[in-house]
Short mmCIF file of C-alpha atoms and ligand atoms in Angstrom, two decimals:
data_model
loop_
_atom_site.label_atom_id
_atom_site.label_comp_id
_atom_site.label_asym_id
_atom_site.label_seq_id
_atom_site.Cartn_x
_atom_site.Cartn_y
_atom_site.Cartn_z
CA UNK A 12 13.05 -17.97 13.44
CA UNK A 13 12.06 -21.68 11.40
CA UNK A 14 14.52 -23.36 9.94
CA UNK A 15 12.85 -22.87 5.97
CA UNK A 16 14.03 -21.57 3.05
CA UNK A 17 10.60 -19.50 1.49
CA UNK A 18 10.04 -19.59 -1.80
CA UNK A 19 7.79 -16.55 -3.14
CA UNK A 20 6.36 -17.13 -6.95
CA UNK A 21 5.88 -13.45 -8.33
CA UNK A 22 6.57 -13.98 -12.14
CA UNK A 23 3.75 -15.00 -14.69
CA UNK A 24 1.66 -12.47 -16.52
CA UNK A 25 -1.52 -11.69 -14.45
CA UNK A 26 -3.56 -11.44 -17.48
CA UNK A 27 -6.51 -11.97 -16.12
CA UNK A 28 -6.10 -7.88 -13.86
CA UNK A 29 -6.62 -6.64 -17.70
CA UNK A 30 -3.71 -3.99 -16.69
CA UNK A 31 -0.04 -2.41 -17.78
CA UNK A 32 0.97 -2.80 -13.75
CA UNK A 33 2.61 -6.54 -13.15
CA UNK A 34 -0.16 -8.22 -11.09
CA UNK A 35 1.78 -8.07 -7.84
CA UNK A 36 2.89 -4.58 -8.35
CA UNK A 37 -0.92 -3.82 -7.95
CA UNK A 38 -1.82 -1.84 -4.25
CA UNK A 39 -3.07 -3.06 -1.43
CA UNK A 40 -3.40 -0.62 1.72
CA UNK A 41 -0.77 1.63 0.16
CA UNK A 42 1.76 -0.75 -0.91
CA UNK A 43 2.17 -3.68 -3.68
CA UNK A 44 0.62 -6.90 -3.11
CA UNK A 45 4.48 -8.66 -2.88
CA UNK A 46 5.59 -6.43 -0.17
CA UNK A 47 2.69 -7.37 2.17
CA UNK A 48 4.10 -10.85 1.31
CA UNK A 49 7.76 -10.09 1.31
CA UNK A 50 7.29 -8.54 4.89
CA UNK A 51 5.13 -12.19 6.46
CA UNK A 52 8.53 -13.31 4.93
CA UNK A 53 10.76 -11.51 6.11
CA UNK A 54 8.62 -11.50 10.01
CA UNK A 55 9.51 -15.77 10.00
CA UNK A 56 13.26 -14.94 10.34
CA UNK A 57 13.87 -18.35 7.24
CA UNK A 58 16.70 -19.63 6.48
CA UNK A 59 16.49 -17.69 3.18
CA UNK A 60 14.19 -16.27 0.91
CA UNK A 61 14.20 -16.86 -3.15
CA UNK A 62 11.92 -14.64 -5.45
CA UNK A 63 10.74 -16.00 -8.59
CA UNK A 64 10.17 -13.09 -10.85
CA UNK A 65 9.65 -11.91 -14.28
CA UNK A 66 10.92 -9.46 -16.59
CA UNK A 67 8.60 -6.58 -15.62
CA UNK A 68 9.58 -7.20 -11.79
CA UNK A 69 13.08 -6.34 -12.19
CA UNK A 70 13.30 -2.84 -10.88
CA UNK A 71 11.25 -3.14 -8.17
CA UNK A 72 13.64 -5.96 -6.91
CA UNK A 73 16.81 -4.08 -7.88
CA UNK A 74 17.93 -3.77 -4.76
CA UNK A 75 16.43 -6.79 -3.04
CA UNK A 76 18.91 -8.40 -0.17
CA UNK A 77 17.29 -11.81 -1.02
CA UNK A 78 17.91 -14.37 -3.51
CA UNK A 79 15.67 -13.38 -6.75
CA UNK A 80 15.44 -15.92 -9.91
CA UNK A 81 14.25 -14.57 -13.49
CA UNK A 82 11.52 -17.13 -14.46
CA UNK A 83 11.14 -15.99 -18.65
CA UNK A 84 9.49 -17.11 -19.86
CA UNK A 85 6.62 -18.15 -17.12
CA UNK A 86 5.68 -22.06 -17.44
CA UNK A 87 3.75 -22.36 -14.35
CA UNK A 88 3.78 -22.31 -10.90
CA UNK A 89 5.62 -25.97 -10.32
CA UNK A 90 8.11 -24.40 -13.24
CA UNK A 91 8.57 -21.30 -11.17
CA UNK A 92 9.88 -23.51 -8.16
CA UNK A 93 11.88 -25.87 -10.70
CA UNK A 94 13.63 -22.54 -11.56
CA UNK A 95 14.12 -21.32 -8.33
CA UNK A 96 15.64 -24.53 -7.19
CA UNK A 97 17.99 -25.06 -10.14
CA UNK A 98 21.81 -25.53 -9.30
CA UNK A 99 21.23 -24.53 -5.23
CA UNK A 100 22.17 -27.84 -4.13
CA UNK A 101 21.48 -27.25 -0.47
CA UNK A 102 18.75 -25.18 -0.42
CA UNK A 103 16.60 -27.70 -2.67
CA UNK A 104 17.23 -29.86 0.42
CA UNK A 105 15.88 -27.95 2.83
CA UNK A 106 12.18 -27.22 4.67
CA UNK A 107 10.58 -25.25 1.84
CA UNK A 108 7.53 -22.96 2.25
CA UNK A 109 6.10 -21.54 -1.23
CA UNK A 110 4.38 -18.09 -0.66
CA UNK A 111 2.56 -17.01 -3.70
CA UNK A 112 2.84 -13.35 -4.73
CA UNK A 113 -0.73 -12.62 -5.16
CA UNK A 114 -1.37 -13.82 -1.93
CA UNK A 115 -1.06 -10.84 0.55
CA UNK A 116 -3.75 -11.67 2.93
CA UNK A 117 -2.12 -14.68 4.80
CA UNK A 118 -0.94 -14.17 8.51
CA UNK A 119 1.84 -15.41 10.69
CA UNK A 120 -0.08 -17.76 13.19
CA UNK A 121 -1.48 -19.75 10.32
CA UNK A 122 1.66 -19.85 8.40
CA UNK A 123 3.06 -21.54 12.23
CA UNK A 124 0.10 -23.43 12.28
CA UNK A 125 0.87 -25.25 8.82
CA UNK A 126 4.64 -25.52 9.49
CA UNK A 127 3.48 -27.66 12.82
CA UNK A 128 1.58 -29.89 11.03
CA UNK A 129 3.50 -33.51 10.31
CA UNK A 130 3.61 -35.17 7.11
CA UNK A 131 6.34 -34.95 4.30
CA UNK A 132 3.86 -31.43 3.08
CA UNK A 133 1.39 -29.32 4.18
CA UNK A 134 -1.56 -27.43 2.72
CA UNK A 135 -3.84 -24.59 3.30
CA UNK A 136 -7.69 -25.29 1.78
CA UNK A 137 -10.22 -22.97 2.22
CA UNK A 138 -13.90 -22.98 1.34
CA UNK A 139 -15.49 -20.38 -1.12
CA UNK A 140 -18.74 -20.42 -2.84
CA UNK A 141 -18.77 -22.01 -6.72
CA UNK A 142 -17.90 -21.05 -9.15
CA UNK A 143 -14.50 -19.92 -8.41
CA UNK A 144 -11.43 -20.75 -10.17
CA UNK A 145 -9.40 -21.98 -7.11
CA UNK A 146 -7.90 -25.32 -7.30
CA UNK A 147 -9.49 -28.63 -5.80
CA UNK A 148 -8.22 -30.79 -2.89
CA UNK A 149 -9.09 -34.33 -3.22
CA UNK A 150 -8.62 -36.07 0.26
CA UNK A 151 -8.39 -39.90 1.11
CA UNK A 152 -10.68 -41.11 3.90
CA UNK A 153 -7.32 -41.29 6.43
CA UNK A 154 -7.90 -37.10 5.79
CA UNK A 155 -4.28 -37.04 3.97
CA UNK A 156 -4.43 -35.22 0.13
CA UNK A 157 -4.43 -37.28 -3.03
CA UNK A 158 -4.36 -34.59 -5.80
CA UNK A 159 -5.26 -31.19 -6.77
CA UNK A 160 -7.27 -30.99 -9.95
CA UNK A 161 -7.23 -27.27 -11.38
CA UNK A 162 -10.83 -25.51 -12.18
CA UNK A 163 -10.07 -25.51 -16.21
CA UNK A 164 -9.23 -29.32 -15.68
CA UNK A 165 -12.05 -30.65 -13.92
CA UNK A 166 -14.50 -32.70 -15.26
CA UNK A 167 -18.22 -31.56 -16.24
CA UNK A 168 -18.98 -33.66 -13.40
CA UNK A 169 -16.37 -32.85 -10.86
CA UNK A 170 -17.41 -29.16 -11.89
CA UNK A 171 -20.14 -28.18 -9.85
CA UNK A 172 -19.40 -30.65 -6.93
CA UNK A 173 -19.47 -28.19 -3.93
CA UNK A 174 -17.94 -30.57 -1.19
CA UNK A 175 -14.18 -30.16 -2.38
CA UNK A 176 -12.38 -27.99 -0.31
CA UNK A 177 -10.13 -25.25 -2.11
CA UNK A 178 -6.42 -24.96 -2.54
CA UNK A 179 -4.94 -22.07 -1.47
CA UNK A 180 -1.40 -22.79 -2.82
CA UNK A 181 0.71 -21.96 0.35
CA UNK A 182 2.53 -25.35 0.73
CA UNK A 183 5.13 -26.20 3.16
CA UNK A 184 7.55 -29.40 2.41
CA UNK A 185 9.71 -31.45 4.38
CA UNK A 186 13.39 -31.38 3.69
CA UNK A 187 14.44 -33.30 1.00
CA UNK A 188 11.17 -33.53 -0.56
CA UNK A 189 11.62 -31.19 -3.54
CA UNK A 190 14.15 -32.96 -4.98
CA UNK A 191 12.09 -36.12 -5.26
CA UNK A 192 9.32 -34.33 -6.81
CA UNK A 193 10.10 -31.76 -9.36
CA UNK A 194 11.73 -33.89 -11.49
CA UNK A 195 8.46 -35.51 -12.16
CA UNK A 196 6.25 -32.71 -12.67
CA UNK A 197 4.87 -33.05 -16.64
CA UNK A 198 2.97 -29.71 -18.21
CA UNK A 199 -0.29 -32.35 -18.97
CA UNK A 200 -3.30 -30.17 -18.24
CA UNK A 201 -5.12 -27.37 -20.07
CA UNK A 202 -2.99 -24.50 -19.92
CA UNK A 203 0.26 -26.69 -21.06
CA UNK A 204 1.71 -25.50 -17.43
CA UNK A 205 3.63 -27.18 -15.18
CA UNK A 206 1.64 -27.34 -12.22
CA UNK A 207 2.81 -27.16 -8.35
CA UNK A 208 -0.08 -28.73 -7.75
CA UNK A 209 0.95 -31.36 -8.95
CA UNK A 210 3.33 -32.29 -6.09
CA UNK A 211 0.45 -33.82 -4.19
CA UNK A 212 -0.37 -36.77 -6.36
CA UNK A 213 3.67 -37.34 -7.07
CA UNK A 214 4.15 -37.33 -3.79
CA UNK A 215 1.20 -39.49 -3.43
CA UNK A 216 2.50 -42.07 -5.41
CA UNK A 217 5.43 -42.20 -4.10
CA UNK A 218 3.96 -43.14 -0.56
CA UNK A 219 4.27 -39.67 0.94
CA UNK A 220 1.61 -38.01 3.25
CA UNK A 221 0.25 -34.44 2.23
CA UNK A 222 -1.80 -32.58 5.21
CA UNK A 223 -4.61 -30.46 4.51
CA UNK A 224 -5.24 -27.48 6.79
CA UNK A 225 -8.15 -25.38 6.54
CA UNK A 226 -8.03 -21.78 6.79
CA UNK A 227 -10.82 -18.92 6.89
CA UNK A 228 -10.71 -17.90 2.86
CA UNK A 229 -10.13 -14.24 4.07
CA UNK A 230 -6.66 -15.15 4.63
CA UNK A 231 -6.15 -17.04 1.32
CA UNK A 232 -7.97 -14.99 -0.94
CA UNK A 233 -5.98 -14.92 -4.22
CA UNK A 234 -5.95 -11.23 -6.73
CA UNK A 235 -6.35 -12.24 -10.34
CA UNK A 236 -9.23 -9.57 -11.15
CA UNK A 237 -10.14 -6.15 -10.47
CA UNK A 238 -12.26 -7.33 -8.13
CA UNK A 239 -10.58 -9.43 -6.38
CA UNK A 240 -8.21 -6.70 -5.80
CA UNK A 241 -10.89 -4.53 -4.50
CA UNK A 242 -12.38 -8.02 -1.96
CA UNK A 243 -8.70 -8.46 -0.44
CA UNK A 244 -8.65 -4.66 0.23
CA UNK A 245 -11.87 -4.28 1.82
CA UNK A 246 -10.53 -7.26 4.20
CA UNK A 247 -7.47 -5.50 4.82
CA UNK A 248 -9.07 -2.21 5.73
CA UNK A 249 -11.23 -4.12 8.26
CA UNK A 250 -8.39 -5.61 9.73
CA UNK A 251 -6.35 -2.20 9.55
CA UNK A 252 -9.00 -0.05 11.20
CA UNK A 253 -10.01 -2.81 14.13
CA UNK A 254 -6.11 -2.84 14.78
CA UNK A 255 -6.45 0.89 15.27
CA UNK A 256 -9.56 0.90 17.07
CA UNK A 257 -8.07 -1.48 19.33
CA UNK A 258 -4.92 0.51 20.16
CA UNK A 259 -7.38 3.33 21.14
CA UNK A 260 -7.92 5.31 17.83
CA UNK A 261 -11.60 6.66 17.15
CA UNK A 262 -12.14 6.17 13.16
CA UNK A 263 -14.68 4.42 11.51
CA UNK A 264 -15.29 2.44 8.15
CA UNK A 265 -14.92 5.27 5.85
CA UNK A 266 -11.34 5.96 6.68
CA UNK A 267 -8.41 4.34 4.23
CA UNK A 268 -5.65 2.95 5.88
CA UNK A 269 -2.07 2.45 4.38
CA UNK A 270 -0.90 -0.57 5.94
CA UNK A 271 2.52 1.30 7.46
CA UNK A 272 0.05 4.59 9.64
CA UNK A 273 1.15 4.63 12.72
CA UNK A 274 -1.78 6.37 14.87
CA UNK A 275 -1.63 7.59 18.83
CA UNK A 276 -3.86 6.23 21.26
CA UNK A 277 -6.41 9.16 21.53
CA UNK A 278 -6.02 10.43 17.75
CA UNK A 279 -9.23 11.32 16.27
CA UNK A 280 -10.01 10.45 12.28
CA UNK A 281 -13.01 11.38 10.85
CA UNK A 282 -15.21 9.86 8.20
CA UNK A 283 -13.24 9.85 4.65
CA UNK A 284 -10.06 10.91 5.77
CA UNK A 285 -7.55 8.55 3.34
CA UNK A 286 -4.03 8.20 4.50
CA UNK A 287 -0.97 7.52 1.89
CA UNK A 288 2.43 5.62 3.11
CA UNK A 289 4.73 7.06 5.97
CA UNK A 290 2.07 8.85 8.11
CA UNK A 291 2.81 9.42 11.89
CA UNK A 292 0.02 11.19 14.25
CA UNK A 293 0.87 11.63 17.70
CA UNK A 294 -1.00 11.85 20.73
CA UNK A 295 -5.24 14.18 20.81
CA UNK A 296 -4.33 14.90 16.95
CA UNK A 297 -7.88 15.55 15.16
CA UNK A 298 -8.17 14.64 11.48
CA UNK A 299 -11.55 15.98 10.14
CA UNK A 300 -12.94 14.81 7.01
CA UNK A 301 -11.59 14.80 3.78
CA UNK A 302 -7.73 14.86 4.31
CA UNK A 303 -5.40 13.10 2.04
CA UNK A 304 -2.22 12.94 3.53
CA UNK A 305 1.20 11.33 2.74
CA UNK A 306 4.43 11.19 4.31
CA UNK A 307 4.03 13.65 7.10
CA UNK A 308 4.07 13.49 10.60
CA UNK A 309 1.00 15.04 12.89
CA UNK A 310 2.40 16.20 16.44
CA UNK A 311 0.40 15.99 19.57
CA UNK A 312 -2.96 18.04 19.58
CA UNK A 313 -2.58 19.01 16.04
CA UNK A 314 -5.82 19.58 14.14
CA UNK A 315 -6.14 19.03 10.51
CA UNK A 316 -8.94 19.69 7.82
CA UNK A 317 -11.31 19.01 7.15
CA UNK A 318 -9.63 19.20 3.13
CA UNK A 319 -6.38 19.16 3.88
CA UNK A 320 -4.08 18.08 1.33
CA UNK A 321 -0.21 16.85 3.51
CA UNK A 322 2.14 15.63 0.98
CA UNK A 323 6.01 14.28 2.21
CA UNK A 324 8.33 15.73 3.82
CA UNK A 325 5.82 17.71 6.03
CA UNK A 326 5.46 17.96 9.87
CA UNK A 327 2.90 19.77 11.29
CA UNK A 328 3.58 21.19 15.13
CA UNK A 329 2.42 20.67 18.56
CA UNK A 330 -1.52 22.44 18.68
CA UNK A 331 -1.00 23.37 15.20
CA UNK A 332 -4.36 24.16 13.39
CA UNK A 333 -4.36 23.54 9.63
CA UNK A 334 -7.35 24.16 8.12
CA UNK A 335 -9.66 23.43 4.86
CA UNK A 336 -8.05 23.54 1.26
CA UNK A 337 -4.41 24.18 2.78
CA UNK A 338 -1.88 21.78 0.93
CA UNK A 339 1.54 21.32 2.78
CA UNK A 340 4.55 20.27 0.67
CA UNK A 341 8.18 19.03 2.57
CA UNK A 342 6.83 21.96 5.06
CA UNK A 343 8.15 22.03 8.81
CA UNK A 344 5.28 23.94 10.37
CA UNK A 345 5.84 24.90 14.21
CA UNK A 346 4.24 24.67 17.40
CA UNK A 347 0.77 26.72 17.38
CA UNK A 348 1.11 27.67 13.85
CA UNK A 349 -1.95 27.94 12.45
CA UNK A 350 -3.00 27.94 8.89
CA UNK A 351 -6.93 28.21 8.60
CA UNK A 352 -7.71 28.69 4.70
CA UNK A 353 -6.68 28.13 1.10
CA UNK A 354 -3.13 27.95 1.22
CA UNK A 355 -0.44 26.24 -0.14
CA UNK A 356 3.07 26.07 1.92
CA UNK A 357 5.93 24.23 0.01
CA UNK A 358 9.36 23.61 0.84
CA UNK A 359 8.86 26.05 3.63
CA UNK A 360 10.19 26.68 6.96
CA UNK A 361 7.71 27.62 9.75
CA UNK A 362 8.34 29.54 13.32
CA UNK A 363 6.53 29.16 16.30
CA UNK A 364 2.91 30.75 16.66
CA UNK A 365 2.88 31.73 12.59
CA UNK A 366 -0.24 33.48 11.31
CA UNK A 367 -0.61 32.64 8.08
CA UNK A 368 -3.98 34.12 6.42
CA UNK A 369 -6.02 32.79 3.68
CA UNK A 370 -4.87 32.34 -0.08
CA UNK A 371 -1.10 32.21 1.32
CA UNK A 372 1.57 31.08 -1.62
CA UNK A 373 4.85 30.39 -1.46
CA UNK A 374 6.18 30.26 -4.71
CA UNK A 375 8.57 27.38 -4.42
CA UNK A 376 9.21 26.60 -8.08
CA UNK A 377 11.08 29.22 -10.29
CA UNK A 378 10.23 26.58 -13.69
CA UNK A 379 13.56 24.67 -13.20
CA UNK A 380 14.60 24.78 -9.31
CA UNK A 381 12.47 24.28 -6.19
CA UNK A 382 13.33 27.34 -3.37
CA UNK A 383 13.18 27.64 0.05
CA UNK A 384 11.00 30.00 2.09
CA UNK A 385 11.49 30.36 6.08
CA UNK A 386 8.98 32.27 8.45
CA UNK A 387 10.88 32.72 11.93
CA UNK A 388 8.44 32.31 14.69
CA UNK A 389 5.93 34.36 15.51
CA UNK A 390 5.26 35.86 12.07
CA UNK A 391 2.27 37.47 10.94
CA UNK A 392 1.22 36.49 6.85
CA UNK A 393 -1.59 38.85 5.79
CA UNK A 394 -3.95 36.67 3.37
CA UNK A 395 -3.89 36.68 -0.15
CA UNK A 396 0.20 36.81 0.34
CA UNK A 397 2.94 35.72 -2.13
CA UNK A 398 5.94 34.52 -0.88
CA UNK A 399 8.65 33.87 -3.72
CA UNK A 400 11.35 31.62 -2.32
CA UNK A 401 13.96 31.90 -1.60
CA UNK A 402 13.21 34.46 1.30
CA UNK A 403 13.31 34.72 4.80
CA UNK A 404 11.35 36.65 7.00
CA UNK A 405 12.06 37.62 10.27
CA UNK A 406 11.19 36.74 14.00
CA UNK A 407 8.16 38.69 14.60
CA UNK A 408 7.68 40.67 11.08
CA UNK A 409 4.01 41.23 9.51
CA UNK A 410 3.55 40.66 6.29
CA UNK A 411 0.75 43.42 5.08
CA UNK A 412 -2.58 41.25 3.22
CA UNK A 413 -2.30 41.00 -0.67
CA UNK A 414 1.64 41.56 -0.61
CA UNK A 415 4.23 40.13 -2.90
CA UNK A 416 6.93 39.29 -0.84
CA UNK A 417 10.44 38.90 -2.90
CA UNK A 418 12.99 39.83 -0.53
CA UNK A 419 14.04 38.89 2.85
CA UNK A 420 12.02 40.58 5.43
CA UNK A 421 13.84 42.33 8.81
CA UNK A 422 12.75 41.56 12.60
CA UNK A 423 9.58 42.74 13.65
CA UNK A 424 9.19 45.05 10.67
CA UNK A 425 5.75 45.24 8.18
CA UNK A 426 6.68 44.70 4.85
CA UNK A 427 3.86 45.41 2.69
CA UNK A 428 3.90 46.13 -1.44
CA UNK A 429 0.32 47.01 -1.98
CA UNK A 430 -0.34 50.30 -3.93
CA UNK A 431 -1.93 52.65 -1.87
CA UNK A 432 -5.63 52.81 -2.24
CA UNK A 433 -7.31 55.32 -4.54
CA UNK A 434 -10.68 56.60 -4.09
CA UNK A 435 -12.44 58.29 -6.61
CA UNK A 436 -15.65 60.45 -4.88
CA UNK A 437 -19.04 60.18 -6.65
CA UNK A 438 -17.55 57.62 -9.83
CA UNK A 439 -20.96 55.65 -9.92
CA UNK A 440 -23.41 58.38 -10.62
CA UNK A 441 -21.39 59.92 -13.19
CA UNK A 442 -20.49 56.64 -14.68
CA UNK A 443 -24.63 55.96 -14.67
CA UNK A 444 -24.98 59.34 -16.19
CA UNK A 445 -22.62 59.30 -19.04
CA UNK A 446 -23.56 55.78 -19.88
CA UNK A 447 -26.26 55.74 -22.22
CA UNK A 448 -29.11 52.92 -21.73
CA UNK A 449 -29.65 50.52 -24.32
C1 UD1 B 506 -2.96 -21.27 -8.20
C2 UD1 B 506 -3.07 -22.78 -8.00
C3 UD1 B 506 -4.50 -23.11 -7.58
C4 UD1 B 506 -4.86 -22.35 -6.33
C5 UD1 B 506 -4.63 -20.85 -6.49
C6 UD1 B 506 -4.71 -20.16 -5.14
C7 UD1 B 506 -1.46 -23.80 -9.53
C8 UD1 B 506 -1.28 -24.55 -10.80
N1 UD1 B 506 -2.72 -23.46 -9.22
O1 UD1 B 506 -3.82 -20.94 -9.29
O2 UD1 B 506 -4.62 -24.51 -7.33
O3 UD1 B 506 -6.22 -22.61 -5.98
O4 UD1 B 506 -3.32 -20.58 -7.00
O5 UD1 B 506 -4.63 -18.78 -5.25
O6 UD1 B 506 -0.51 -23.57 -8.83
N2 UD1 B 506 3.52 -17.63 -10.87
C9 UD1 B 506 4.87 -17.70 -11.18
N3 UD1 B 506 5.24 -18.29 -12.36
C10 UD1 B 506 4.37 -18.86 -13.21
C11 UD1 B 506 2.97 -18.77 -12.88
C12 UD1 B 506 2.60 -18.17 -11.72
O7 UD1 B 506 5.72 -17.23 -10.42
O8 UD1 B 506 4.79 -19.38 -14.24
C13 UD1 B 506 3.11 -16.98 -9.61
C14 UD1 B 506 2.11 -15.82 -9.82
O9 UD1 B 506 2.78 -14.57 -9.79
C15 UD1 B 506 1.20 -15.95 -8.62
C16 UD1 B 506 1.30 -17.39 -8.19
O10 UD1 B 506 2.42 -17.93 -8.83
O11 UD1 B 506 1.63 -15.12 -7.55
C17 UD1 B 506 0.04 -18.19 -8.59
O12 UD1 B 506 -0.12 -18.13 -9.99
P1 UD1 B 506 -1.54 -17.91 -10.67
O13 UD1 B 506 -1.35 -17.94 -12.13
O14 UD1 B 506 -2.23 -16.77 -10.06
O15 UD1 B 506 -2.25 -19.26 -10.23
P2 UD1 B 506 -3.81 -19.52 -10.05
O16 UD1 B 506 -4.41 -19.73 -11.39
O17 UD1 B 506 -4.40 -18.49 -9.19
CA1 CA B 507 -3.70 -16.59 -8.32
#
């Protein structure tokens, strides 16, 4: 728990990703940037959290339990916190922390670490090879921070001067402090913004101390670009898998994390497997190469792949084998069921110890309604079988290969509905014979 209210600026146009998706909207490990934020939020147990957002952020926050503040239109980052702060009295007045929305890399300890420092505000630098378009901390020889000149407002001089240390816009302030600053923020600079940054050199004058603290840049990194989307993932896929490797999971670089997979000591991944949001594998669970899946949950000593395709909803038994180019769909699949080739099983219901052969369908979508189909345990699905849900088939029953399966099937009957095979003696010679050669 700290006694701060966190501010987290979200709004602003993220022109710069070249995209229709609001900047903080954009994924990271499975989820939007502001959610990786909103949860290092939510993990300090504040006083209170405020979200400065703009138009094109309003659904996603719909049903937000925290404070959130239209900023429209965007002004700048000191404006954002202006707006945030207007008419709430006591919470201008309290231990503020500004989280910025395109921020997601940041982690808990450093966030404690710049909340311990003293001074009336804190600040995370970082360093980062030029050019870059990050901010620049100007320190006084006592160590404290004088000012903040933004890239686009630095001087030809002051441009490619290596030795300033980088702001990384996460700034903590005293209680009380806010008040005596925003009121004096001007929009003077390049852009016609009106700057947070400019807080330091207000404060400044008005004989307050700002403490730098410098952080390793891969837990500042900012997204503006493509790219830098693509840097902050790479650096939380390192983090993701050594978190996994360390809670005894074997997996190696190739394998895409989303930032909620919960993995079993003792599961196996295998090179390219990518996993979606809400993925659970239990305990000796193999994943061989290849698999996408989503929303399912793996139980202990399942195998899977390598191509599988596991979309929500599914569950896939105890020793369960699912092989190559199956695709599971909100499908409960049983212990020992296996399901070795080309299949696809939606909305489906599966038994204990189900065969089901290769090129299995159900046929879960009649054009306007999705149907059910349940296998009781132990049934037997010849390949290259149709199942059109709804239907039910019975403890036990075989389903002959190559059968169209439209009604329910009894207990440990064979239901089969291919024609009977036809054989036609000696067809190729006369066929040869009474075709003439061209
Ligand atoms: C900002 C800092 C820069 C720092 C960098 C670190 C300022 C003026 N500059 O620059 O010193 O090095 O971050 O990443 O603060 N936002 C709003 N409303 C606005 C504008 C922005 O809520 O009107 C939000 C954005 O959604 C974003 C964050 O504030 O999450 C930062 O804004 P951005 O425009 O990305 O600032 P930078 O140019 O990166
Ligand atoms: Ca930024």
């Amino acid at each position: 728990m700290i006694p701060y209210h966190i501010i987290i600026l979200a709004a602003g146009k993220g022109t710069r990703m070249r995209s229709p998706l609001p900047k903080v909207l954009h994924p990271l490990a499975g989820f939007p940037l502001i959610w990786h934020v909103l949860r290092l939020a939510e993990s300090l147990g504040p006083k209170g959290i405020t979200c400065v957002i703009s138009q094109d952020l309003q659904d996603f926050f719909s049903d937000s339990p925290h404070r959130v503040i239209l900023q429209d239109p965007p002004k700048g980052t000191g404006h954002a916190v202006q707006q945030a702060l207007a008419g709430a009295g006591h919470l201008a007045q309290a231990p503020t922390l500004v989280l910025y929305g395109d921020t997601p890399l940041l982690t808990m300890g450093t966030v404690q670490a710049l909340l311990a420092l003293d001074g009336d505000m804190g600040l995370l630098t970082f360093r980062a090879p030029l050019p870059n378009p990050y901010g620049r901390v100007l320190c006084k020889d006592d160590g404290t921070v004088s000012r903040i000149i933004e890239s686009s407002d630095l001087s030809p001089e002051q441009k490619p001067n290596p030795d300033f240390p980088l702001n990384a816009g996460i700034m903590a302030f005293r209680a009380g402090v806010l008040p005596k600053v925003l009121p004096e923020l001007r929009p003077q600079n390049q852009q016609g913004e009106v700057y947070l940054t400019d807080t330091v050199a207000v404060l400044d004058a008005q004989g307050g101390r700002v403490r730098p603290l410098s952080v390793p840049a891969e837990e500042v990194l900012g997204v503006n670009t493509q790219q830098e989307l693509q840097a902050v993932e790479t650096i939380m896929q390192a983090r993701l898998l050594k978190h996994h490797q360390n809670a005894g999971v074997m997996a190696g670089s190739s394998v895409i994390f989303a930032a909620d997979t919960v993995l079993a000591a003792g599961t196996q991944v295998h090179p390219y497997v990518v996993f979606g949001r809400g993925v659970r594998v239990d305990e000796g669970a193999v994943i061989h190469s290849f698999s996408h899946l989503t929303g399912c949950v793996i139980q202990r000593g399942a195998t899977v792949g390598p191509f599988a395709r596991l979309r929500f909803g599914t569950t896939v038994g105890e020793d369960a084998h699912i092989g190559n180019f199956v695709e599971l769909k909100a499908a409960t699949l049983g212990k020992g069921v296996k399901a070795g080739h080309l299949s696809y099983l939606g909305d489906a219901d599966i038994g204990d110890n189900c065969n089901i052969g290769a090129g299995t369908i159900t046929c879960n979508y009649d054009g306007t309604h999705k149907h059910k189909t349940t296998l009781e345990s132990g049934v037997f699905v010849g390949s290259h079988s149709a199942l059109v849900a709804p239907v039910t088939v019975q403890e036990g029953a075989y389903l002959g290969a190559g059968s169209v399966i439209t009604k329910n099937v009894p207990k440990d009957t064979l239901a089969i509905t291919r024609p009977a095979l036809t054989t036609v003696p000696h067809w190729s010679q006369r066929r040869k014979k009474n075709t003439p050669s061209s």
